[in-house]
Amino acid sequence: GPGVNRRLKYISLAVLVVQNASLILSIRYVRTLPGDRFFTTSAVVMAEVLKVLTCLLIVLLQKRFNLKETAFLLFDSIVVQYKDTLKLAVPSLIYTLQNNLQYIAISNLPAATFQVTYQLKILTTALFSVMMLRKSLSRVQWVSLLLLFGGVAIVQVQQEGKKEASVSDSSGQNYTAGLVAVVISCLSSGFAGVYFEKILKGSSASVWMRNVQLGIFGMALGMLGLWWNDGAAVAEHGFLFGYTGMVWCVIFNQAFGGLLVAVVVKYADNILKGFATSFSIIVSTVASIHLFGFHVDLLFTAGAGLVIGAVYMYSLPKAPGGSSSPSSSSLSSSASSASPRTDGGEEMEAFLPKSVMVK
């Protein structure tokens, strides 16, 4: 009944918060540890491999482990409908770039700063949605986007001031590089997300199949990035150089975080996703205080508060009769009605729209 569904919503929300916060903190941790540094480019490839394997397993599961049928479906989806697959090369290229940028950013910025600045992707996503999907935003949403920008700016100013105070920072962190990486990452993230949404709307392929297609490009592009950036070093030290248990945890986290978001968006709405983002900002900030001796002052609190408020405002339901575009509202309602909840062991089916299950 509705109780189970609500519980699922909040469980997926809690998992998303933990995933979001732990990913940032653990990347930060493994990148600042003494000892052999693993190649981040290889970690990006590894996460893609895990993602593809997981999705293939799920597709296989849906075909009741019928290898022949699964292979045929894969061949049809990926090779026969190659135009469809090629469309995904664009977001895939961007995601690969972005995963690498994320490592650069986190290696050069304090975790809390990264978290808050990264929220600019809500702004870029909104702008690309308006431009590419012809979405319309309510006045409250536009105000919230401005608040978001203000909050991020305040945090940046506060960090800039702190940087002046500790110029003799010996950890080899390049603040400007980190900042540029975040900004490019936010721009590319916004574009890729909207482009992906556009493709998903115009097709019947399942989320899992889409992720297999994305992952194939992701692995190829990731390998290219690896060769370009660390080719000689990897040849000398090996692909898995510097991998520790903790590094594997980060890679698993990154791989399943990506798939988790796809699932959460099916179950929970954007309001909850916004909550998850803001909660994880607070969680990582608090954790940073304990783990990395990050000092929170009034300015940071004000900036982070603004960001959290903005995320909440942006995800408030639009007032009826507002400027909500009919396409977006009808889409969300059809998505929720298209997932039959059966009491059997078919939870997997609930993640997929009807059109997929008919096949």
PDB file of N, CA, C and O in Angstrom, residues 17 43 49 86 111 126 148 151 161 180 192 197 199 225 237 240 262 292 309 316 332 342:
ATOM      1  N   VAL A  17      21.414  10.222   0.784  1.00  0.00           N
ATOM      2  CA  VAL A  17      22.144  11.178   1.628  1.00  0.00           C
ATOM      3  C   VAL A  17      23.485  10.589   2.054  1.00  0.00           C
ATOM      4  O   VAL A  17      24.534  11.216   1.927  1.00  0.00           O
ATOM      5  N   ALA A  43      40.294   4.784 -11.709  1.00  0.00           N
ATOM      6  CA  ALA A  43      39.132   4.642 -10.828  1.00  0.00           C
ATOM      7  C   ALA A  43      37.846   4.958 -11.592  1.00  0.00           C
ATOM      8  O   ALA A  43      36.812   4.312 -11.398  1.00  0.00           O
ATOM      9  N   VAL A  49      32.971   0.132 -15.358  1.00  0.00           N
ATOM     10  CA  VAL A  49      32.916  -1.321 -15.532  1.00  0.00           C
ATOM     11  C   VAL A  49      31.912  -1.932 -14.555  1.00  0.00           C
ATOM     12  O   VAL A  49      31.059  -2.737 -14.942  1.00  0.00           O
ATOM     13  N   LEU A  86      24.474   5.884 -30.427  1.00  0.00           N
ATOM     14  CA  LEU A  86      25.387   6.999 -30.685  1.00  0.00           C
ATOM     15  C   LEU A  86      24.930   8.290 -30.029  1.00  0.00           C
ATOM     16  O   LEU A  86      25.745   9.111 -29.629  1.00  0.00           O
ATOM     17  N   ALA A 111      36.386  19.671   1.399  1.00  0.00           N
ATOM     18  CA  ALA A 111      35.177  18.907   1.065  1.00  0.00           C
ATOM     19  C   ALA A 111      33.911  19.755   1.127  1.00  0.00           C
ATOM     20  O   ALA A 111      33.077  19.727   0.225  1.00  0.00           O
ATOM     21  N   ALA A 126      18.807  24.003 -14.474  1.00  0.00           N
ATOM     22  CA  ALA A 126      17.590  24.796 -14.696  1.00  0.00           C
ATOM     23  C   ALA A 126      17.694  25.590 -15.995  1.00  0.00           C
ATOM     24  O   ALA A 126      16.769  25.609 -16.806  1.00  0.00           O
ATOM     25  N   LEU A 148      20.550  30.454  -4.275  1.00  0.00           N
ATOM     26  CA  LEU A 148      21.562  29.407  -4.388  1.00  0.00           C
ATOM     27  C   LEU A 148      22.891  30.020  -4.808  1.00  0.00           C
ATOM     28  O   LEU A 148      23.939  29.758  -4.206  1.00  0.00           O
ATOM     29  N   GLY A 151      24.383  32.009  -1.980  1.00  0.00           N
ATOM     30  CA  GLY A 151      24.950  31.160  -0.939  1.00  0.00           C
ATOM     31  C   GLY A 151      26.312  30.623  -1.341  1.00  0.00           C
ATOM     32  O   GLY A 151      27.273  30.653  -0.566  1.00  0.00           O
ATOM     33  N   GLY A 161      39.039  34.298   1.721  1.00  0.00           N
ATOM     34  CA  GLY A 161      39.622  35.000   2.871  1.00  0.00           C
ATOM     35  C   GLY A 161      40.505  34.086   3.691  1.00  0.00           C
ATOM     36  O   GLY A 161      41.596  34.451   4.110  1.00  0.00           O
ATOM     37  N   VAL A 180      37.893  26.050 -10.933  1.00  0.00           N
ATOM     38  CA  VAL A 180      37.620  25.957 -12.372  1.00  0.00           C
ATOM     39  C   VAL A 180      37.020  24.589 -12.699  1.00  0.00           C
ATOM     40  O   VAL A 180      36.051  24.483 -13.459  1.00  0.00           O
ATOM     41  N   ALA A 192      24.526  17.683 -19.711  1.00  0.00           N
ATOM     42  CA  ALA A 192      24.404  16.240 -19.913  1.00  0.00           C
ATOM     43  C   ALA A 192      23.092  15.711 -19.343  1.00  0.00           C
ATOM     44  O   ALA A 192      22.407  14.896 -19.962  1.00  0.00           O
ATOM     45  N   GLU A 197      17.866  13.475 -20.372  1.00  0.00           N
ATOM     46  CA  GLU A 197      16.423  13.483 -20.119  1.00  0.00           C
ATOM     47  C   GLU A 197      15.673  13.566 -21.446  1.00  0.00           C
ATOM     48  O   GLU A 197      14.659  12.901 -21.660  1.00  0.00           O
ATOM     49  N   ILE A 199      16.653  12.533 -24.372  1.00  0.00           N
ATOM     50  CA  ILE A 199      16.749  11.242 -25.062  1.00  0.00           C
ATOM     51  C   ILE A 199      15.819  10.210 -24.417  1.00  0.00           C
ATOM     52  O   ILE A 199      15.106   9.487 -25.097  1.00  0.00           O
ATOM     53  N   GLY A 225      41.065   8.640 -21.623  1.00  0.00           N
ATOM     54  CA  GLY A 225      41.540   9.616 -20.642  1.00  0.00           C
ATOM     55  C   GLY A 225      42.720   9.077 -19.850  1.00  0.00           C
ATOM     56  O   GLY A 225      43.684   9.804 -19.556  1.00  0.00           O
ATOM     57  N   HIS A 237      53.465   1.101 -13.625  1.00  0.00           N
ATOM     58  CA  HIS A 237      53.030   0.642 -12.290  1.00  0.00           C
ATOM     59  C   HIS A 237      51.854  -0.330 -12.305  1.00  0.00           C
ATOM     60  O   HIS A 237      51.587  -0.990 -11.319  1.00  0.00           O
ATOM     61  N   LEU A 240      46.013  -1.160 -11.453  1.00  0.00           N
ATOM     62  CA  LEU A 240      45.480  -1.130 -10.090  1.00  0.00           C
ATOM     63  C   LEU A 240      46.495  -0.585  -9.075  1.00  0.00           C
ATOM     64  O   LEU A 240      46.380  -0.847  -7.876  1.00  0.00           O
ATOM     65  N   ALA A 262      19.232   7.005 -10.380  1.00  0.00           N
ATOM     66  CA  ALA A 262      18.232   6.626 -11.377  1.00  0.00           C
ATOM     67  C   ALA A 262      17.015   6.000 -10.697  1.00  0.00           C
ATOM     68  O   ALA A 262      15.874   6.284 -11.046  1.00  0.00           O
ATOM     69  N   PHE A 292      38.609  16.363   9.241  1.00  0.00           N
ATOM     70  CA  PHE A 292      39.682  17.126   8.612  1.00  0.00           C
ATOM     71  C   PHE A 292      39.983  18.449   9.306  1.00  0.00           C
ATOM     72  O   PHE A 292      40.686  19.290   8.772  1.00  0.00           O
ATOM     73  N   GLY A 309      18.405  26.338   1.955  1.00  0.00           N
ATOM     74  CA  GLY A 309      17.086  26.965   1.806  1.00  0.00           C
ATOM     75  C   GLY A 309      16.660  27.010   0.348  1.00  0.00           C
ATOM     76  O   GLY A 309      15.505  26.745   0.002  1.00  0.00           O
ATOM     77  N   LEU A 316       9.933  22.964  -3.984  1.00  0.00           N
ATOM     78  CA  LEU A 316       8.556  23.060  -3.505  1.00  0.00           C
ATOM     79  C   LEU A 316       7.607  22.826  -4.682  1.00  0.00           C
ATOM     80  O   LEU A 316       7.898  23.225  -5.805  1.00  0.00           O
ATOM     81  N   SER A 332       5.268  13.442 -15.017  1.00  0.00           N
ATOM     82  CA  SER A 332       5.569  12.891 -13.698  1.00  0.00           C
ATOM     83  C   SER A 332       4.414  12.028 -13.207  1.00  0.00           C
ATOM     84  O   SER A 332       4.620  11.019 -12.562  1.00  0.00           O
ATOM     85  N   THR A 342       3.535  -4.812  -7.199  1.00  0.00           N
ATOM     86  CA  THR A 342       2.981  -6.122  -6.889  1.00  0.00           C
ATOM     87  C   THR A 342       3.617  -6.616  -5.604  1.00  0.00           C
ATOM     88  O   THR A 342       4.716  -6.213  -5.257  1.00  0.00           O
TER      89      THR A 342
END
